[in-house]
Every structure is written in structure tokens, then in C-alpha cells.
Short mmCIF file of N, CA and C in Angstrom, two decimals:
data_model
loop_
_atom_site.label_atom_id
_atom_site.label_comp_id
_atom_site.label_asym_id
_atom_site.label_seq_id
_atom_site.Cartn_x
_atom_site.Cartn_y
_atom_site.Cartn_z
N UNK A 213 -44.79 -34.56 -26.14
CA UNK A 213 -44.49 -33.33 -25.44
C UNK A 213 -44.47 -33.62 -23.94
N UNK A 214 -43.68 -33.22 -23.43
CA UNK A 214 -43.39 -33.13 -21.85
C UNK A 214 -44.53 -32.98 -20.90
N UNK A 215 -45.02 -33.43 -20.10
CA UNK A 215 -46.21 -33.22 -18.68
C UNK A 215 -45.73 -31.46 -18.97
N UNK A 216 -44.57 -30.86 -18.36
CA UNK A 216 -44.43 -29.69 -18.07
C UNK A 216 -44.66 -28.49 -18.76
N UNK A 217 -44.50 -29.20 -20.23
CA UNK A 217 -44.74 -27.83 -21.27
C UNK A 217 -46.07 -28.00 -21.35
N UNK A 218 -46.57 -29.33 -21.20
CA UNK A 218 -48.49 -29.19 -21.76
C UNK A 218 -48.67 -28.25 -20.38
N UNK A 219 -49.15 -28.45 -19.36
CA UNK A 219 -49.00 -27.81 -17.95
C UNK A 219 -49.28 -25.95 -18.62
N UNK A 220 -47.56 -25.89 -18.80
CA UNK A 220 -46.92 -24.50 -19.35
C UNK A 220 -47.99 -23.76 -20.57
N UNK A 221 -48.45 -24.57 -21.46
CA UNK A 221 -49.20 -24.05 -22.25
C UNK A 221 -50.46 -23.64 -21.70
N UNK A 222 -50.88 -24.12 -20.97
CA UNK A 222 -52.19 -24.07 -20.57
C UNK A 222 -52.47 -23.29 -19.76
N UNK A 223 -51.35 -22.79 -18.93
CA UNK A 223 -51.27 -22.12 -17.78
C UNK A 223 -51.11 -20.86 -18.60
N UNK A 224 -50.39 -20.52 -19.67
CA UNK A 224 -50.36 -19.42 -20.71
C UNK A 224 -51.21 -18.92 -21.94
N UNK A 225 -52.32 -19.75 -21.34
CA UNK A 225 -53.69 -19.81 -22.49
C UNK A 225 -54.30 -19.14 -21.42
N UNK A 226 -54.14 -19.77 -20.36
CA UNK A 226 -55.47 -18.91 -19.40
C UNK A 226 -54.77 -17.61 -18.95
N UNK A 227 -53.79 -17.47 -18.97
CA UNK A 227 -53.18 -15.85 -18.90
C UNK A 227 -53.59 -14.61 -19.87
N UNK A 228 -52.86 -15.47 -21.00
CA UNK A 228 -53.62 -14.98 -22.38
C UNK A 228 -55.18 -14.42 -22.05
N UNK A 229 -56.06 -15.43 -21.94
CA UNK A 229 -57.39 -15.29 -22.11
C UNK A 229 -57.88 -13.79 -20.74
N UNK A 230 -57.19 -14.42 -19.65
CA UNK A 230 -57.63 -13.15 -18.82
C UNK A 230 -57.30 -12.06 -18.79
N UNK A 231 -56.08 -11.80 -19.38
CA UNK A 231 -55.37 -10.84 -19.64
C UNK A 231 -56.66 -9.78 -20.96
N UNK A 232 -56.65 -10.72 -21.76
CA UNK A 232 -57.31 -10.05 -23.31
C UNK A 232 -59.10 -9.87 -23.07
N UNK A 233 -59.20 -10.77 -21.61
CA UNK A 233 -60.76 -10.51 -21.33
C UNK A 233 -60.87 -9.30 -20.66
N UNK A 234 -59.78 -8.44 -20.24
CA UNK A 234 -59.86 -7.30 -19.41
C UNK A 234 -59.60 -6.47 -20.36
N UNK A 235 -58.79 -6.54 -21.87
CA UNK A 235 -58.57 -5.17 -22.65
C UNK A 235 -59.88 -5.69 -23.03
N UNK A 236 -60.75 -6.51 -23.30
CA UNK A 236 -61.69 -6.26 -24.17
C UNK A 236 -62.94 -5.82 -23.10
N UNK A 237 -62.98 -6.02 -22.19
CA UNK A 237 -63.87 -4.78 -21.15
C UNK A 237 -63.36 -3.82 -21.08
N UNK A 238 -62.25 -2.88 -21.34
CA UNK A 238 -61.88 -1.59 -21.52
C UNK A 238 -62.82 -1.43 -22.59
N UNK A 239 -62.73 -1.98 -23.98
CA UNK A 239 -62.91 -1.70 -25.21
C UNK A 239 -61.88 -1.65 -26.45
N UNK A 240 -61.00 -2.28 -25.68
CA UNK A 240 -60.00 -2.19 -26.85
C UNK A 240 -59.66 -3.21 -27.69
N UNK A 241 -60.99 -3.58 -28.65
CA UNK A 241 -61.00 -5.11 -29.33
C UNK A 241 -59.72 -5.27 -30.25
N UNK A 242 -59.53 -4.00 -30.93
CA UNK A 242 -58.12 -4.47 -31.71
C UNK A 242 -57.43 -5.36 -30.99
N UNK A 243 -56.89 -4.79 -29.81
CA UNK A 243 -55.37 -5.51 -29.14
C UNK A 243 -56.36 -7.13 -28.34
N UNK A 244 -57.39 -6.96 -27.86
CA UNK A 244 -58.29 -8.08 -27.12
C UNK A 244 -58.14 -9.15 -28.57
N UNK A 245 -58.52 -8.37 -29.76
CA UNK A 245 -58.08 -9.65 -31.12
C UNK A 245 -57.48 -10.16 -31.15
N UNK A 246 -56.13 -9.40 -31.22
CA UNK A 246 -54.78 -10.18 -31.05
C UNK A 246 -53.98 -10.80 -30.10
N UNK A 247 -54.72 -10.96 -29.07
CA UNK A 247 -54.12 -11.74 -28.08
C UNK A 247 -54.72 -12.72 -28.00
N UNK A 248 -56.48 -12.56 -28.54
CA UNK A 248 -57.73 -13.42 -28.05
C UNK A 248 -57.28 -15.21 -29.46
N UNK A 249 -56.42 -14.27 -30.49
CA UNK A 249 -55.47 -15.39 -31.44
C UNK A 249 -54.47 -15.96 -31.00
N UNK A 250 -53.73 -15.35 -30.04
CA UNK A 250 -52.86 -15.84 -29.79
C UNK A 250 -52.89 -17.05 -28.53
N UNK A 251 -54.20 -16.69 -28.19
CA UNK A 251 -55.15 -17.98 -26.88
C UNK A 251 -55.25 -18.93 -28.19
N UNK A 252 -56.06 -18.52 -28.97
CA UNK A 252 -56.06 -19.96 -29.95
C UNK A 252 -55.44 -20.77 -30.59
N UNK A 253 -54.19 -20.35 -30.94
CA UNK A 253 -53.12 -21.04 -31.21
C UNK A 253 -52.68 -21.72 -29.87
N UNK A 254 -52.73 -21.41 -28.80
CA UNK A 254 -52.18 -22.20 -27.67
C UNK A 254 -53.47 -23.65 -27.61
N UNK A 255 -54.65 -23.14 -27.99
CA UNK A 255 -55.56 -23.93 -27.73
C UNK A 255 -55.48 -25.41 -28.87
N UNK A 256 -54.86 -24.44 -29.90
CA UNK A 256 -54.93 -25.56 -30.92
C UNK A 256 -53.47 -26.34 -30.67
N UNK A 257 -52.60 -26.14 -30.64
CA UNK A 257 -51.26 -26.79 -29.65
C UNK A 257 -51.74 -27.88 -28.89
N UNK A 258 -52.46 -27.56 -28.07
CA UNK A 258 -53.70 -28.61 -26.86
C UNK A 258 -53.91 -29.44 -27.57
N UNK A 259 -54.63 -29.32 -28.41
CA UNK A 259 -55.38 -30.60 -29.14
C UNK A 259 -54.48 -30.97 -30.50
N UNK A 260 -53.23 -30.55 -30.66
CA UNK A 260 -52.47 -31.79 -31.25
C UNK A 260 -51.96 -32.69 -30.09
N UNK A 261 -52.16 -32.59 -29.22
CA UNK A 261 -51.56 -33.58 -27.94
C UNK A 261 -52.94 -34.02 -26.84
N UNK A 262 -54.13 -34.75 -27.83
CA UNK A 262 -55.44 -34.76 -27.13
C UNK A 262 -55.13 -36.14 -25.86
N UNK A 263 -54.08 -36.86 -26.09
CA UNK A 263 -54.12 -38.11 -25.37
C UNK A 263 -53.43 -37.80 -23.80
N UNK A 264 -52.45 -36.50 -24.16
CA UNK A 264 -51.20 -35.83 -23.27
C UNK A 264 -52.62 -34.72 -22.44
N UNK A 265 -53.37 -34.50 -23.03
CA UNK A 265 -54.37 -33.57 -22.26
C UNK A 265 -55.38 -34.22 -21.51
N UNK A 266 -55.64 -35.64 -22.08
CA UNK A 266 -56.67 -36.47 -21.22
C UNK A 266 -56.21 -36.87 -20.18
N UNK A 267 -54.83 -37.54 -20.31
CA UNK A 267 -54.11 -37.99 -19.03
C UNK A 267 -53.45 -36.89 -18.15
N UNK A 268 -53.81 -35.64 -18.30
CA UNK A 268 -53.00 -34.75 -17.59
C UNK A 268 -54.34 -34.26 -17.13
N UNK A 269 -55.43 -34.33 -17.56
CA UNK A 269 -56.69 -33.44 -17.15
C UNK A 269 -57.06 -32.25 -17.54
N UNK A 270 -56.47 -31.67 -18.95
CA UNK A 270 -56.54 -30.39 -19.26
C UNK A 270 -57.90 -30.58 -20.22
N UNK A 271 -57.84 -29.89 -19.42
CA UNK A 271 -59.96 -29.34 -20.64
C UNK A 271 -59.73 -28.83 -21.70
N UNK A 272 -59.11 -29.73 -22.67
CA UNK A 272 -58.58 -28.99 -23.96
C UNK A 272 -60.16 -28.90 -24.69
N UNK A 273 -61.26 -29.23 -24.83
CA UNK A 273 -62.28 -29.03 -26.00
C UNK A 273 -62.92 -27.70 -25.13
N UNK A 274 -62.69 -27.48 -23.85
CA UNK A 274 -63.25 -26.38 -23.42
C UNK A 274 -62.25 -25.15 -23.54
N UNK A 275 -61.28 -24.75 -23.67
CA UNK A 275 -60.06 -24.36 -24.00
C UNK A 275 -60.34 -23.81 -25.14
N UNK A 276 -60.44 -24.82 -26.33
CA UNK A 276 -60.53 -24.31 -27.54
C UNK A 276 -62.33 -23.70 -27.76
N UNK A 277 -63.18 -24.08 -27.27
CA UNK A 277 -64.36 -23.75 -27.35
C UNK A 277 -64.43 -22.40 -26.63
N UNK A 278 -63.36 -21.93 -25.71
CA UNK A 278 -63.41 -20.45 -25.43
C UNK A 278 -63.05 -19.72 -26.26
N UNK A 279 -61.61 -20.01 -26.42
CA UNK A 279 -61.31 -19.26 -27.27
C UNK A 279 -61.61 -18.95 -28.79
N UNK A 280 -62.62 -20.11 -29.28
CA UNK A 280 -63.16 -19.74 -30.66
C UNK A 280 -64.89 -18.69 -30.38
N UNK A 281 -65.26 -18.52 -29.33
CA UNK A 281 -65.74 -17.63 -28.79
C UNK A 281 -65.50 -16.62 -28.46
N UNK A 282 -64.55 -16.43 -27.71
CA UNK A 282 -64.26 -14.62 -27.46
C UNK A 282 -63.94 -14.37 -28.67
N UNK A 283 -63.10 -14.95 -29.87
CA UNK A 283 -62.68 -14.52 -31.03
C UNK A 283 -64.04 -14.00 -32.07
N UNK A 284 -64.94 -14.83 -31.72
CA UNK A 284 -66.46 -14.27 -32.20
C UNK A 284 -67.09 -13.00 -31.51
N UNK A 285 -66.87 -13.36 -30.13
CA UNK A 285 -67.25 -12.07 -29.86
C UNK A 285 -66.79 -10.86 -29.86
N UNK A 286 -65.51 -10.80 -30.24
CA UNK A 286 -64.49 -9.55 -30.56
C UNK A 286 -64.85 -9.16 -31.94
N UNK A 287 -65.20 -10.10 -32.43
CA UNK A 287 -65.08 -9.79 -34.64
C UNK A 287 -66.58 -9.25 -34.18
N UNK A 288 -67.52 -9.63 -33.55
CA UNK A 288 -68.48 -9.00 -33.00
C UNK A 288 -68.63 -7.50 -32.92
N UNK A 289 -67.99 -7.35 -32.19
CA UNK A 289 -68.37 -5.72 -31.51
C UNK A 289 -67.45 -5.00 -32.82
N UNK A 290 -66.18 -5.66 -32.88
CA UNK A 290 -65.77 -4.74 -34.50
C UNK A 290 -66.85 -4.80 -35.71
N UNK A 291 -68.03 -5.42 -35.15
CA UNK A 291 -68.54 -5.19 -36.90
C UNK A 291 -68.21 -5.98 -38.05
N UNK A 292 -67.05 -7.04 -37.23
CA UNK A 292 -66.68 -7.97 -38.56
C UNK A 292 -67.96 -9.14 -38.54
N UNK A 293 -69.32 -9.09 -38.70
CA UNK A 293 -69.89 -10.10 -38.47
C UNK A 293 -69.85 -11.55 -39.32
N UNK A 294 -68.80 -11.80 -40.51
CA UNK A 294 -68.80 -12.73 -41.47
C UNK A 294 -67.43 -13.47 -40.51
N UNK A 295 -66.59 -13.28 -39.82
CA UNK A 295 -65.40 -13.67 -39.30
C UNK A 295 -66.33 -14.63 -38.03
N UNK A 296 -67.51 -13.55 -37.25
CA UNK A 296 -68.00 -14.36 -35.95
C UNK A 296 -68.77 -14.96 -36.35
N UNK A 297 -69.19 -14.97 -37.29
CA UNK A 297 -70.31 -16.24 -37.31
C UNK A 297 -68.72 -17.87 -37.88
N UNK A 298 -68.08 -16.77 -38.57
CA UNK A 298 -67.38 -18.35 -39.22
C UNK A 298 -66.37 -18.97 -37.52
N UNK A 299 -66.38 -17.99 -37.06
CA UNK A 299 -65.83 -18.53 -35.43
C UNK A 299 -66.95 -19.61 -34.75
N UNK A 300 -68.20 -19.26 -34.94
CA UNK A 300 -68.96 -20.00 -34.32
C UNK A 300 -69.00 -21.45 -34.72
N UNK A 301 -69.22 -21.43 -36.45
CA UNK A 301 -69.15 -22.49 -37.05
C UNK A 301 -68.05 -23.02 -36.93
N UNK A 302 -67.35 -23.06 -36.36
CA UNK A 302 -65.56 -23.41 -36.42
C UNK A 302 -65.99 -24.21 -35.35
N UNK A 303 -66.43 -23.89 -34.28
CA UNK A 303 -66.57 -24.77 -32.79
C UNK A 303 -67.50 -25.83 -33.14
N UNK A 304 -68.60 -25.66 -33.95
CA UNK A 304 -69.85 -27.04 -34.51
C UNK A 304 -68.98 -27.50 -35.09
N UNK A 305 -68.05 -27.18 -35.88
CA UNK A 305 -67.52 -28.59 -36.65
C UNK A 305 -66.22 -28.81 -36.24
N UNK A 306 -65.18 -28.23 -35.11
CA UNK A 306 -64.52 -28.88 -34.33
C UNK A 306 -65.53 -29.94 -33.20
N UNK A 307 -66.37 -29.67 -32.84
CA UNK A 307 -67.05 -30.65 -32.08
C UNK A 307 -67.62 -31.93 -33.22
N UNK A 308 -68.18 -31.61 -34.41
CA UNK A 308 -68.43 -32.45 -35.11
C UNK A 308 -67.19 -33.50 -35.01
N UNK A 309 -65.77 -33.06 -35.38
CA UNK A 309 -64.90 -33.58 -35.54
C UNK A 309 -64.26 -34.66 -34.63
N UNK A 310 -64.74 -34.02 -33.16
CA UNK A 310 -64.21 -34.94 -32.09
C UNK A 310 -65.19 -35.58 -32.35
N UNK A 311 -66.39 -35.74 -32.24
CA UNK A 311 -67.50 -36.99 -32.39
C UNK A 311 -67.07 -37.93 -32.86
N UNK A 312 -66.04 -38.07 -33.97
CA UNK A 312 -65.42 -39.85 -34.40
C UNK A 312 -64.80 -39.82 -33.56
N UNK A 313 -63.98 -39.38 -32.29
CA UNK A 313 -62.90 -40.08 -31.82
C UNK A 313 -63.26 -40.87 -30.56
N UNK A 314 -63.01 -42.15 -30.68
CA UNK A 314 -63.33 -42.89 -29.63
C UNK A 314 -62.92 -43.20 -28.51
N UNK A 315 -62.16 -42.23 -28.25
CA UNK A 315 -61.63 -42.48 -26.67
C UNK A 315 -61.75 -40.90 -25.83
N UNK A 316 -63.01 -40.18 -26.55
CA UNK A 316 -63.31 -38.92 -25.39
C UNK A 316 -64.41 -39.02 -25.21
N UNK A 317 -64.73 -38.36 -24.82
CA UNK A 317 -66.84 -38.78 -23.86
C UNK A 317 -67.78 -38.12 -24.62
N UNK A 318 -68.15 -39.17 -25.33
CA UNK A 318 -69.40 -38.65 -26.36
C UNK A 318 -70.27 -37.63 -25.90
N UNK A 319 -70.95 -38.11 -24.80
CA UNK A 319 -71.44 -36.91 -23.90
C UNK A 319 -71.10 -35.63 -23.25
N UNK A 320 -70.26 -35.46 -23.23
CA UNK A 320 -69.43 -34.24 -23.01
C UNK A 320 -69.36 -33.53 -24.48
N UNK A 321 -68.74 -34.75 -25.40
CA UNK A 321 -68.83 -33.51 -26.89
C UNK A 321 -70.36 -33.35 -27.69
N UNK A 322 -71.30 -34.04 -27.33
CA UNK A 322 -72.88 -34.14 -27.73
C UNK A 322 -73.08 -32.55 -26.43
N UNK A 323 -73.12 -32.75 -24.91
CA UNK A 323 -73.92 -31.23 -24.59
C UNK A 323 -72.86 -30.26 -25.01
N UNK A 324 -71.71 -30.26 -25.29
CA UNK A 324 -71.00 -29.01 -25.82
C UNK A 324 -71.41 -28.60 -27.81
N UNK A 325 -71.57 -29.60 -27.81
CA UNK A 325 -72.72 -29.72 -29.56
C UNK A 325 -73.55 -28.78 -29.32
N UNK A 326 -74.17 -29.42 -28.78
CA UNK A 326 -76.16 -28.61 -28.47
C UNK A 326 -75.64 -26.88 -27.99
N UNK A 327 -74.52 -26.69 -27.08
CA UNK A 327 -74.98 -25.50 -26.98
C UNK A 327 -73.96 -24.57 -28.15
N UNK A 328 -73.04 -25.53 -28.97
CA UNK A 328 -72.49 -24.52 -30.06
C UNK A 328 -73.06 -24.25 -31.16
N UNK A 329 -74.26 -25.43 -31.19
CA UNK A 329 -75.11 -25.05 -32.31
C UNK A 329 -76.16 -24.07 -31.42
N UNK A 330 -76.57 -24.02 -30.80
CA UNK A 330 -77.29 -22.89 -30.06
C UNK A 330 -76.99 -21.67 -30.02
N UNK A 331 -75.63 -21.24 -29.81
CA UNK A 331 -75.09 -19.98 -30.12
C UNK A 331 -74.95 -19.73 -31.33
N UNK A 332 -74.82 -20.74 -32.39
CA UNK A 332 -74.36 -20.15 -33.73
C UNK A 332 -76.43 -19.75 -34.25
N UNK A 333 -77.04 -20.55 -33.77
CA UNK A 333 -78.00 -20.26 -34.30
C UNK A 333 -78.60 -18.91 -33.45
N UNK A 334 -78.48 -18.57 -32.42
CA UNK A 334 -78.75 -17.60 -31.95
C UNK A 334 -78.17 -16.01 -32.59
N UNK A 335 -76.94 -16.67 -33.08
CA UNK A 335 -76.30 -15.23 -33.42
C UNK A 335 -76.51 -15.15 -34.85
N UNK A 336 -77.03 -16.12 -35.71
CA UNK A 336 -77.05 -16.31 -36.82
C UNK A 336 -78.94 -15.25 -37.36
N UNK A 337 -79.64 -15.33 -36.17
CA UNK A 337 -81.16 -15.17 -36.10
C UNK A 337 -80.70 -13.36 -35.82
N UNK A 338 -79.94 -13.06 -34.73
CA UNK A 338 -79.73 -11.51 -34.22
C UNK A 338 -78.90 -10.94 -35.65
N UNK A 339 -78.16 -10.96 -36.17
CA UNK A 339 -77.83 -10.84 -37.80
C UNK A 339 -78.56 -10.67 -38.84
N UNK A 340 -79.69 -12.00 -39.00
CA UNK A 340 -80.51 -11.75 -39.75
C UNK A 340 -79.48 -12.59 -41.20
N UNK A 341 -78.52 -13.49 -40.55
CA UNK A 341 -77.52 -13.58 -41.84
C UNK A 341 -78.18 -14.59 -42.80
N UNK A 342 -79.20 -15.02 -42.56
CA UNK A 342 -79.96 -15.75 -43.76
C UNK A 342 -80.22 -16.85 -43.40
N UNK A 343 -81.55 -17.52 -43.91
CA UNK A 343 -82.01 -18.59 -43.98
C UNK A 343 -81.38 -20.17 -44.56
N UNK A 344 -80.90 -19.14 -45.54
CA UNK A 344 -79.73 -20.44 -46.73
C UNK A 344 -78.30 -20.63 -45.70
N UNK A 345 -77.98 -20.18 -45.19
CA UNK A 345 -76.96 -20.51 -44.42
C UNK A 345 -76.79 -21.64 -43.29
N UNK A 346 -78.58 -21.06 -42.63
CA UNK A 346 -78.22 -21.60 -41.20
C UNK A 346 -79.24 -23.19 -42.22
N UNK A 347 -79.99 -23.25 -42.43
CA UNK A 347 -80.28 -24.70 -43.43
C UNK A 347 -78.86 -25.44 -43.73
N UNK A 348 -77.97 -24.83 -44.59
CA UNK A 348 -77.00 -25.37 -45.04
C UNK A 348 -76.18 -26.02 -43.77
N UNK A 349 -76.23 -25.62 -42.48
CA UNK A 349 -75.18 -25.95 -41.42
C UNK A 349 -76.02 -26.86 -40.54
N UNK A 350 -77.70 -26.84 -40.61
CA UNK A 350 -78.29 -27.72 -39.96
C UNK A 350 -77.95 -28.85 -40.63
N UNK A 351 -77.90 -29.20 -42.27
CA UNK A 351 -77.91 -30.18 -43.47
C UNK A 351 -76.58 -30.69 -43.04
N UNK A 352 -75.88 -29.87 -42.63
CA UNK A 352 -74.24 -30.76 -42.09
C UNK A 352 -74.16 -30.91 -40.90
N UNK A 353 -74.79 -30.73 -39.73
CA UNK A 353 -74.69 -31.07 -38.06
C UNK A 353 -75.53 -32.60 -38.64
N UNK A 354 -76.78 -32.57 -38.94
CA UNK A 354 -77.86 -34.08 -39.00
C UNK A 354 -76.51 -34.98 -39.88
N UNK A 355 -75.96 -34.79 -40.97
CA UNK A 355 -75.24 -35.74 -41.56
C UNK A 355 -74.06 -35.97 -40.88
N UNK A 356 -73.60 -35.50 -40.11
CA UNK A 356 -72.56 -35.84 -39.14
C UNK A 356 -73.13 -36.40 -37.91
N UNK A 357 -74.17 -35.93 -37.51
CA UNK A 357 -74.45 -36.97 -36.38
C UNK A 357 -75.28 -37.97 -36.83
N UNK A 358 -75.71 -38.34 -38.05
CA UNK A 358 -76.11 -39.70 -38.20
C UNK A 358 -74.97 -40.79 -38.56
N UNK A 359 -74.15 -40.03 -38.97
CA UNK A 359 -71.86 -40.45 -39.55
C UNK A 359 -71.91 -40.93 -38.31
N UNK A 360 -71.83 -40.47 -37.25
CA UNK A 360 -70.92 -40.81 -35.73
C UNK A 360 -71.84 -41.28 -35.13
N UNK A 361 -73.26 -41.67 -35.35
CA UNK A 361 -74.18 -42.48 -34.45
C UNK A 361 -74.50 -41.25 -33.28
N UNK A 362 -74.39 -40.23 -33.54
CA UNK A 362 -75.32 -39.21 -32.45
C UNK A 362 -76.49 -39.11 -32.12
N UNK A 363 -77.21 -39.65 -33.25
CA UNK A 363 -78.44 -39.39 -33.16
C UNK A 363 -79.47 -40.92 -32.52
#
């Protein structure tokens, strides 16, 4: 893909995002949803082109780590709480995922780890969504970071 369209995308992710961060301080999560998806698809675009984003400087794991957040926090305030927690978990195991790849900064995807498992466990405790769950996702963060040498 072209320097100009990665550029173009990115510049239309963060439009997206500010744009849908202001309907969703009105209150209007419906339409803040559907735009706050349509940031994520730009985000996920990003990271089929992770080598075109390193050499261009685009913060694609922070990119996508927003936008699988506001998308939690929108399914949030609608009450969809089974959608935001699976948003949260979406970012632990997209970060799990970059952990094999050997040419991005372990450290960068290890403190963005720590604090996506931090939020998922935080929001997982304010829910009350169960014990068997958040076990089950600790049982897969430890086996992935002993997989990728994280630990």
C-alpha cells in the first residue's frame, strides 16, 4: 500500500474517532457505535500493513487498542455488557498476538499487556461477570506469555 493511503487512513481513523468521541459525550451511543466500528476497521486495515506502519511511524497497536476500547465503552453505557467485556478481551489477545512477532518492541507490547489486562480485569470485577471467566483468561495470558518468553 502506498506511504499516502497508509498516511490517509490514519488521518481518517483519528477523524472518525474524534468525531464519534463527541456524539458519544452528547449521549448518542447508537450513532458513537457505529462510527466507533467504523474507526476499527480502519484500525484493523493498519495492522494488515504492520511493516508500512513501522516505517512510516503510525502507532498502529495504539490505534487499534483505542478503538477496541471506546467500542467497550459504548456496548458499556448501552448495557450490552457481554460485547464490552469481549472488546476488552479482544485487545489481551491482540496484544498476546503481537508478542510472537519479532520485529516490534516487546516492551511496548508487554506495558500495553499489563494495562489491557488491567482494564479487562477491572471491568470484569465492576460486573461481577464471574470468577470462571476471569481464571479462564488469566489460564490463557500465563500460557501465552510463557509461549513468547514474557515471563
Amino acid at each position: 500500500m502506498s506511504d499516502i493511503c497508509m498516511n490517509h487512513i490514519e488521518r481518517y481513523w483519528q477523524a472518525l474517532t474524534i468525531a464519534n468521541n463527541e456524539t458519544f459525550n452528547k449521549g448518542d451511543f447508537e450513532k458513537a457505535l457505529t462510527g466507533y466500528k467504523d474507526a476499527l476497521y480502519r484500525a484493523e486495515v493498519l495492522n494488515n500493513h504492520i511493516l508500512d506502519c513501522i516505517r512510516l511511524k503510525i502507532p498502529f497497536i495504539q490505534v487499534y487498542i483505542i478503538s477496541c476500547n471506546n467500542l467497550a465503552n459504548t456496548y458499556e453505557e448501552l448495557g450490552k455488557l457481554e460485547e464490552a467485556e469481549n472488546m476488552l478481551k479482544r485487545t489481551v489477545y491482540y496484544l498476546l498476538h503481537l508478542a510472537g512477532n519479532k520485529k516490534l518492541n516487546i516492551d511496548e507490547i508487554q506495558s500495553e499487556l499489563k494495562r489491557a489486562a488491567l482494564s479487562y480485569v477491572r471491568f470484569a470485577e465492576k460486573i461481577n461477570s464471574g470468577k470462571v471467566k476471569q481464571e479462564q483468561l488469566f489460564k490463557t495470558l500465563k500460557q501465552q506469555l510463557v509461549e513468547s518468553d514474557l515471563m
